[in-house]
PDB file of C-alpha atoms in Angstrom:
ATOM      1  CA  UNK Z   1       2.228  34.300  18.703  1.00 32.00           C
ATOM      2  CA  UNK Z   2       2.810  32.626  15.248  1.00 38.00           C
ATOM      3  CA  UNK Z   3       0.801  29.441  14.851  1.00 38.00           C
ATOM      4  CA  UNK Z   4       3.404  26.535  15.044  1.00 47.00           C
ATOM      5  CA  UNK Z   5       3.069  22.994  14.400  1.00 61.00           C
ATOM      6  CA  UNK Z   6       4.752  21.076  17.575  1.00 80.00           C
ATOM      7  CA  UNK Z   7       6.700  17.896  16.841  1.00 83.00           C
ATOM      8  CA  UNK Z   8       6.153  16.319  20.073  1.00 85.00           C
ATOM      9  CA  UNK Z   9       2.370  15.876  19.932  1.00 87.00           C
ATOM     10  CA  UNK Z  10       2.318  14.753  16.432  1.00 88.00           C
ATOM     11  CA  UNK Z  11       5.319  12.286  16.879  1.00 90.00           C
ATOM     12  CA  UNK Z  12       3.492  10.906  19.849  1.00 93.00           C
ATOM     13  CA  UNK Z  13       0.320  10.719  17.940  1.00 92.00           C
ATOM     14  CA  UNK Z  14       1.989   8.782  15.359  1.00 94.00           C
ATOM     15  CA  UNK Z  15       3.118   6.232  17.866  1.00 96.00           C
ATOM     16  CA  UNK Z  16      -0.199   5.664  19.198  1.00 96.00           C
ATOM     17  CA  UNK Z  17      -1.853   5.277  15.806  1.00 95.00           C
ATOM     18  CA  UNK Z  18       0.904   2.671  14.956  1.00 95.00           C
ATOM     19  CA  UNK Z  19       0.478   0.938  17.970  1.00 96.00           C
ATOM     20  CA  UNK Z  20      -3.084   0.721  17.890  1.00 95.00           C
ATOM     21  CA  UNK Z  21      -2.831  -0.598  14.195  1.00 93.00           C
ATOM     22  CA  UNK Z  22      -0.531  -3.145  15.287  1.00 93.00           C
ATOM     23  CA  UNK Z  23      -2.774  -4.229  18.108  1.00 94.00           C
ATOM     24  CA  UNK Z  24      -5.589  -4.619  15.732  1.00 92.00           C
ATOM     25  CA  UNK Z  25      -3.567  -6.817  13.470  1.00 89.00           C
ATOM     26  CA  UNK Z  26      -2.514  -8.821  16.495  1.00 90.00           C
ATOM     27  CA  UNK Z  27      -6.350  -9.006  17.369  1.00 91.00           C
ATOM     28  CA  UNK Z  28      -7.101 -10.328  13.850  1.00 88.00           C
ATOM     29  CA  UNK Z  29      -4.455 -12.691  13.846  1.00 86.00           C
ATOM     30  CA  UNK Z  30      -4.937 -14.247  17.491  1.00 88.00           C
ATOM     31  CA  UNK Z  31      -8.815 -13.700  18.004  1.00 91.00           C
ATOM     32  CA  UNK Z  32     -10.184 -14.154  14.601  1.00 87.00           C
ATOM     33  CA  UNK Z  33      -7.685 -16.517  13.632  1.00 85.00           C
ATOM     34  CA  UNK Z  34      -6.595 -15.093  10.428  1.00 85.00           C
ATOM     35  CA  UNK Z  35      -2.794 -16.026   9.802  1.00 83.00           C
ATOM     36  CA  UNK Z  36      -0.491 -13.141   8.476  1.00 85.00           C
ATOM     37  CA  UNK Z  37       1.353 -13.904   5.241  1.00 83.00           C
ATOM     38  CA  UNK Z  38       5.142 -13.066   4.952  1.00 81.00           C
ATOM     39  CA  UNK Z  39       4.287  -9.498   3.319  1.00 83.00           C
ATOM     40  CA  UNK Z  40       1.972  -8.687   6.074  1.00 86.00           C
ATOM     41  CA  UNK Z  41       4.722  -9.451   8.638  1.00 86.00           C
ATOM     42  CA  UNK Z  42       7.021  -7.152   6.455  1.00 87.00           C
ATOM     43  CA  UNK Z  43       4.216  -4.556   6.667  1.00 91.00           C
ATOM     44  CA  UNK Z  44       4.165  -5.034  10.442  1.00 91.00           C
ATOM     45  CA  UNK Z  45       7.859  -4.534  10.726  1.00 92.00           C
ATOM     46  CA  UNK Z  46       7.555  -1.033   8.708  1.00 94.00           C
ATOM     47  CA  UNK Z  47       4.596   0.014  10.961  1.00 95.00           C
ATOM     48  CA  UNK Z  48       6.374  -0.845  14.128  1.00 95.00           C
ATOM     49  CA  UNK Z  49       9.589   1.180  12.812  1.00 96.00           C
ATOM     50  CA  UNK Z  50       7.381   4.148  12.111  1.00 95.00           C
ATOM     51  CA  UNK Z  51       5.638   3.912  15.350  1.00 95.00           C
ATOM     52  CA  UNK Z  52       9.259   3.553  17.114  1.00 95.00           C
ATOM     53  CA  UNK Z  53      10.405   6.504  15.352  1.00 94.00           C
ATOM     54  CA  UNK Z  54       7.485   8.352  16.479  1.00 93.00           C
ATOM     55  CA  UNK Z  55       7.860   7.532  20.099  1.00 95.00           C
ATOM     56  CA  UNK Z  56      11.722   8.445  19.901  1.00 94.00           C
ATOM     57  CA  UNK Z  57      11.143  11.600  18.098  1.00 91.00           C
ATOM     58  CA  UNK Z  58       8.503  12.659  20.544  1.00 89.00           C
ATOM     59  CA  UNK Z  59      10.633  12.097  23.520  1.00 90.00           C
ATOM     60  CA  UNK Z  60      13.561  13.651  22.052  1.00 89.00           C
ATOM     61  CA  UNK Z  61      11.807  16.673  20.683  1.00 82.00           C
ATOM     62  CA  UNK Z  62      14.635  17.650  18.305  1.00 84.00           C
ATOM     63  CA  UNK Z  63      15.375  20.906  16.637  1.00 84.00           C
ATOM     64  CA  UNK Z  64      15.428  21.151  12.738  1.00 83.00           C
ATOM     65  CA  UNK Z  65      18.381  18.987  12.094  1.00 85.00           C
ATOM     66  CA  UNK Z  66      17.093  16.322  14.242  1.00 84.00           C
ATOM     67  CA  UNK Z  67      13.934  16.698  12.858  1.00 86.00           C
ATOM     68  CA  UNK Z  68      15.187  16.086   9.227  1.00 86.00           C
ATOM     69  CA  UNK Z  69      16.941  12.937  10.348  1.00 90.00           C
ATOM     70  CA  UNK Z  70      13.909  11.612  11.866  1.00 91.00           C
ATOM     71  CA  UNK Z  71      11.992  12.823   8.858  1.00 90.00           C
ATOM     72  CA  UNK Z  72      14.333  10.732   6.585  1.00 91.00           C
ATOM     73  CA  UNK Z  73      13.989   7.628   8.628  1.00 92.00           C
ATOM     74  CA  UNK Z  74      10.166   8.096   8.880  1.00 93.00           C
ATOM     75  CA  UNK Z  75      10.102   8.538   5.030  1.00 93.00           C
ATOM     76  CA  UNK Z  76      12.160   5.199   4.634  1.00 94.00           C
ATOM     77  CA  UNK Z  77       9.925   3.238   6.801  1.00 93.00           C
ATOM     78  CA  UNK Z  78       6.723   4.438   5.144  1.00 95.00           C
ATOM     79  CA  UNK Z  79       7.980   4.080   1.652  1.00 94.00           C
ATOM     80  CA  UNK Z  80       9.334   0.498   2.606  1.00 92.00           C
ATOM     81  CA  UNK Z  81       5.931  -0.436   4.430  1.00 93.00           C
ATOM     82  CA  UNK Z  82       3.760   1.413   1.509  1.00 93.00           C
ATOM     83  CA  UNK Z  83       5.924  -0.556  -1.281  1.00 91.00           C
ATOM     84  CA  UNK Z  84       5.129  -4.026   0.118  1.00 89.00           C
ATOM     85  CA  UNK Z  85       1.565  -3.054   0.683  1.00 91.00           C
ATOM     86  CA  UNK Z  86       1.248  -1.741  -2.914  1.00 91.00           C
ATOM     87  CA  UNK Z  87       2.797  -4.993  -4.304  1.00 88.00           C
ATOM     88  CA  UNK Z  88       0.530  -7.207  -2.133  1.00 85.00           C
ATOM     89  CA  UNK Z  89      -2.586  -5.188  -3.133  1.00 88.00           C
ATOM     90  CA  UNK Z  90      -1.615  -5.594  -6.644  1.00 85.00           C
ATOM     91  CA  UNK Z  91      -1.263  -9.516  -5.906  1.00 84.00           C
ATOM     92  CA  UNK Z  92      -4.675  -9.396  -4.418  1.00 82.00           C
ATOM     93  CA  UNK Z  93      -6.347  -7.659  -7.517  1.00 82.00           C
ATOM     94  CA  UNK Z  94      -4.334  -9.758 -10.077  1.00 81.00           C
ATOM     95  CA  UNK Z  95      -3.480 -12.966  -8.274  1.00 75.00           C
ATOM     96  CA  UNK Z  96      -0.584 -15.196  -9.626  1.00 70.00           C
ATOM     97  CA  UNK Z  97      -1.103 -18.538 -11.095  1.00 65.00           C
ATOM     98  CA  UNK Z  98       1.055 -20.038  -8.353  1.00 59.00           C
ATOM     99  CA  UNK Z  99       1.463 -18.832  -4.699  1.00 58.00           C
ATOM    100  CA  UNK Z 100       4.515 -16.755  -4.159  1.00 55.00           C
ATOM    101  CA  UNK Z 101       4.485 -16.437  -0.358  1.00 60.00           C
ATOM    102  CA  UNK Z 102       5.057 -19.995   0.717  1.00 55.00           C
ATOM    103  CA  UNK Z 103       3.618 -22.788   2.651  1.00 54.00           C
ATOM    104  CA  UNK Z 104       0.593 -22.508   5.098  1.00 55.00           C
ATOM    105  CA  UNK Z 105       1.107 -22.815   8.894  1.00 53.00           C
ATOM    106  CA  UNK Z 106      -0.147 -26.230   9.193  1.00 59.00           C
ATOM    107  CA  UNK Z 107       1.879 -27.498   6.445  1.00 63.00           C
ATOM    108  CA  UNK Z 108       5.063 -26.170   8.063  1.00 59.00           C
ATOM    109  CA  UNK Z 109       4.264 -27.596  11.525  1.00 63.00           C
ATOM    110  CA  UNK Z 110       3.666 -31.197  10.027  1.00 70.00           C
ATOM    111  CA  UNK Z 111       6.502 -31.079   7.656  1.00 72.00           C
ATOM    112  CA  UNK Z 112       9.425 -29.612   9.471  1.00 69.00           C
ATOM    113  CA  UNK Z 113      10.975 -30.097  12.971  1.00 73.00           C
ATOM    114  CA  UNK Z 114       9.983 -27.117  15.464  1.00 67.00           C
ATOM    115  CA  UNK Z 115      13.602 -25.703  15.154  1.00 68.00           C
ATOM    116  CA  UNK Z 116      12.948 -25.163  11.440  1.00 68.00           C
ATOM    117  CA  UNK Z 117       9.228 -24.258  11.564  1.00 61.00           C
ATOM    118  CA  UNK Z 118       9.745 -21.383  14.179  1.00 57.00           C
ATOM    119  CA  UNK Z 119      11.624 -19.323  12.053  1.00 64.00           C
ATOM    120  CA  UNK Z 120       9.166 -19.887   9.213  1.00 60.00           C
ATOM    121  CA  UNK Z 121       6.030 -19.192  11.625  1.00 54.00           C
ATOM    122  CA  UNK Z 122       7.685 -15.904  12.641  1.00 57.00           C
ATOM    123  CA  UNK Z 123       8.003 -14.983   8.798  1.00 58.00           C
ATOM    124  CA  UNK Z 124       4.336 -15.466   8.530  1.00 58.00           C
ATOM    125  CA  UNK Z 125       2.335 -18.054   6.791  1.00 58.00           C
ATOM    126  CA  UNK Z 126      -0.322 -18.220   3.884  1.00 64.00           C
ATOM    127  CA  UNK Z 127      -0.817 -17.088   0.555  1.00 69.00           C
ATOM    128  CA  UNK Z 128      -0.376 -13.069   0.077  1.00 73.00           C
ATOM    129  CA  UNK Z 129      -2.814 -12.972  -2.784  1.00 68.00           C
ATOM    130  CA  UNK Z 130      -5.668 -14.245  -0.670  1.00 72.00           C
ATOM    131  CA  UNK Z 131      -8.116 -11.673   0.728  1.00 70.00           C
ATOM    132  CA  UNK Z 132      -9.406 -13.188   4.384  1.00 79.00           C
ATOM    133  CA  UNK Z 133     -10.468  -9.697   5.967  1.00 71.00           C
ATOM    134  CA  UNK Z 134     -12.055  -6.669   4.566  1.00 70.00           C
ATOM    135  CA  UNK Z 135     -13.408  -3.580   5.983  1.00 72.00           C
ATOM    136  CA  UNK Z 136     -15.386  -1.074   3.871  1.00 90.00           C
ATOM    137  CA  UNK Z 137     -14.477  -3.148   0.885  1.00 83.00           C
ATOM    138  CA  UNK Z 138     -10.602  -2.771   1.275  1.00 80.00           C
ATOM    139  CA  UNK Z 139      -8.331  -5.705   2.192  1.00 86.00           C
ATOM    140  CA  UNK Z 140      -5.621  -5.265   5.132  1.00 83.00           C
ATOM    141  CA  UNK Z 141      -3.053  -4.621   2.456  1.00 88.00           C
ATOM    142  CA  UNK Z 142      -5.116  -1.825   1.117  1.00 91.00           C
ATOM    143  CA  UNK Z 143      -5.549  -0.452   4.443  1.00 91.00           C
ATOM    144  CA  UNK Z 144      -1.962  -0.868   5.105  1.00 92.00           C
ATOM    145  CA  UNK Z 145      -1.048   1.081   1.870  1.00 95.00           C
ATOM    146  CA  UNK Z 146      -3.328   3.761   2.808  1.00 95.00           C
ATOM    147  CA  UNK Z 147      -1.708   4.196   6.334  1.00 94.00           C
ATOM    148  CA  UNK Z 148       1.593   4.586   4.892  1.00 95.00           C
ATOM    149  CA  UNK Z 149       0.513   6.934   2.321  1.00 95.00           C
ATOM    150  CA  UNK Z 150      -1.162   8.872   5.060  1.00 95.00           C
ATOM    151  CA  UNK Z 151       2.068   8.851   7.121  1.00 93.00           C
ATOM    152  CA  UNK Z 152       3.960  10.162   4.101  1.00 92.00           C
ATOM    153  CA  UNK Z 153       1.347  12.846   3.207  1.00 92.00           C
ATOM    154  CA  UNK Z 154       1.400  14.102   7.125  1.00 90.00           C
ATOM    155  CA  UNK Z 155       5.180  14.171   6.962  1.00 89.00           C
ATOM    156  CA  UNK Z 156       5.349  16.368   3.720  1.00 88.00           C
ATOM    157  CA  UNK Z 157       2.582  18.717   5.397  1.00 86.00           C
ATOM    158  CA  UNK Z 158       4.252  18.932   8.440  1.00 85.00           C
ATOM    159  CA  UNK Z 159       7.575  19.816   6.711  1.00 83.00           C
ATOM    160  CA  UNK Z 160       6.335  22.267   4.525  1.00 84.00           C
ATOM    161  CA  UNK Z 161       4.177  24.070   7.293  1.00 80.00           C
ATOM    162  CA  UNK Z 162       7.306  23.725   9.726  1.00 75.00           C
ATOM    163  CA  UNK Z 163       9.450  25.449   7.033  1.00 65.00           C
ATOM    164  CA  UNK Z 164       7.071  28.473   6.785  1.00 65.00           C
ATOM    165  CA  UNK Z 165       7.181  29.085  10.470  1.00 59.00           C
ATOM    166  CA  UNK Z 166       9.985  30.883  12.479  1.00 57.00           C
ATOM    167  CA  UNK Z 167      12.240  28.633  14.246  1.00 53.00           C
TER     168      UNK Z 167
END
């Protein structure tokens, strides 16, 4: 019996990892009180997209053509999220003279009516170049970049290994 990499457990694992990381982000936001910036919100969307693609692929368990479609969608989500994370990491290492991310949460609530402030709050608040939290010396943006790079690397390894096994 040839060794075959099965899509379903890998895709469901991707969903669980993405959901866990999103839960960690919500914990950092709501329990530790660190507001996400607009770039953090974009990375959350990309991570949620990768997780949902993993869930749908795992439930669907497609053949090769479907796997290629899911792989393309997953690569697009991981590249988008990784690009935003790379840009934010760069901004944290070399902060701009003027913040590019917009006003803080308190300013939005004090300066705008709630109907205008809600969409801005949903987009995120704060300065994208500020490092408010670190783990093992890396910021959230750094960890996010490593996560998206890992998703891409795992995807490439899966596709290469899959192509070497009989269908």
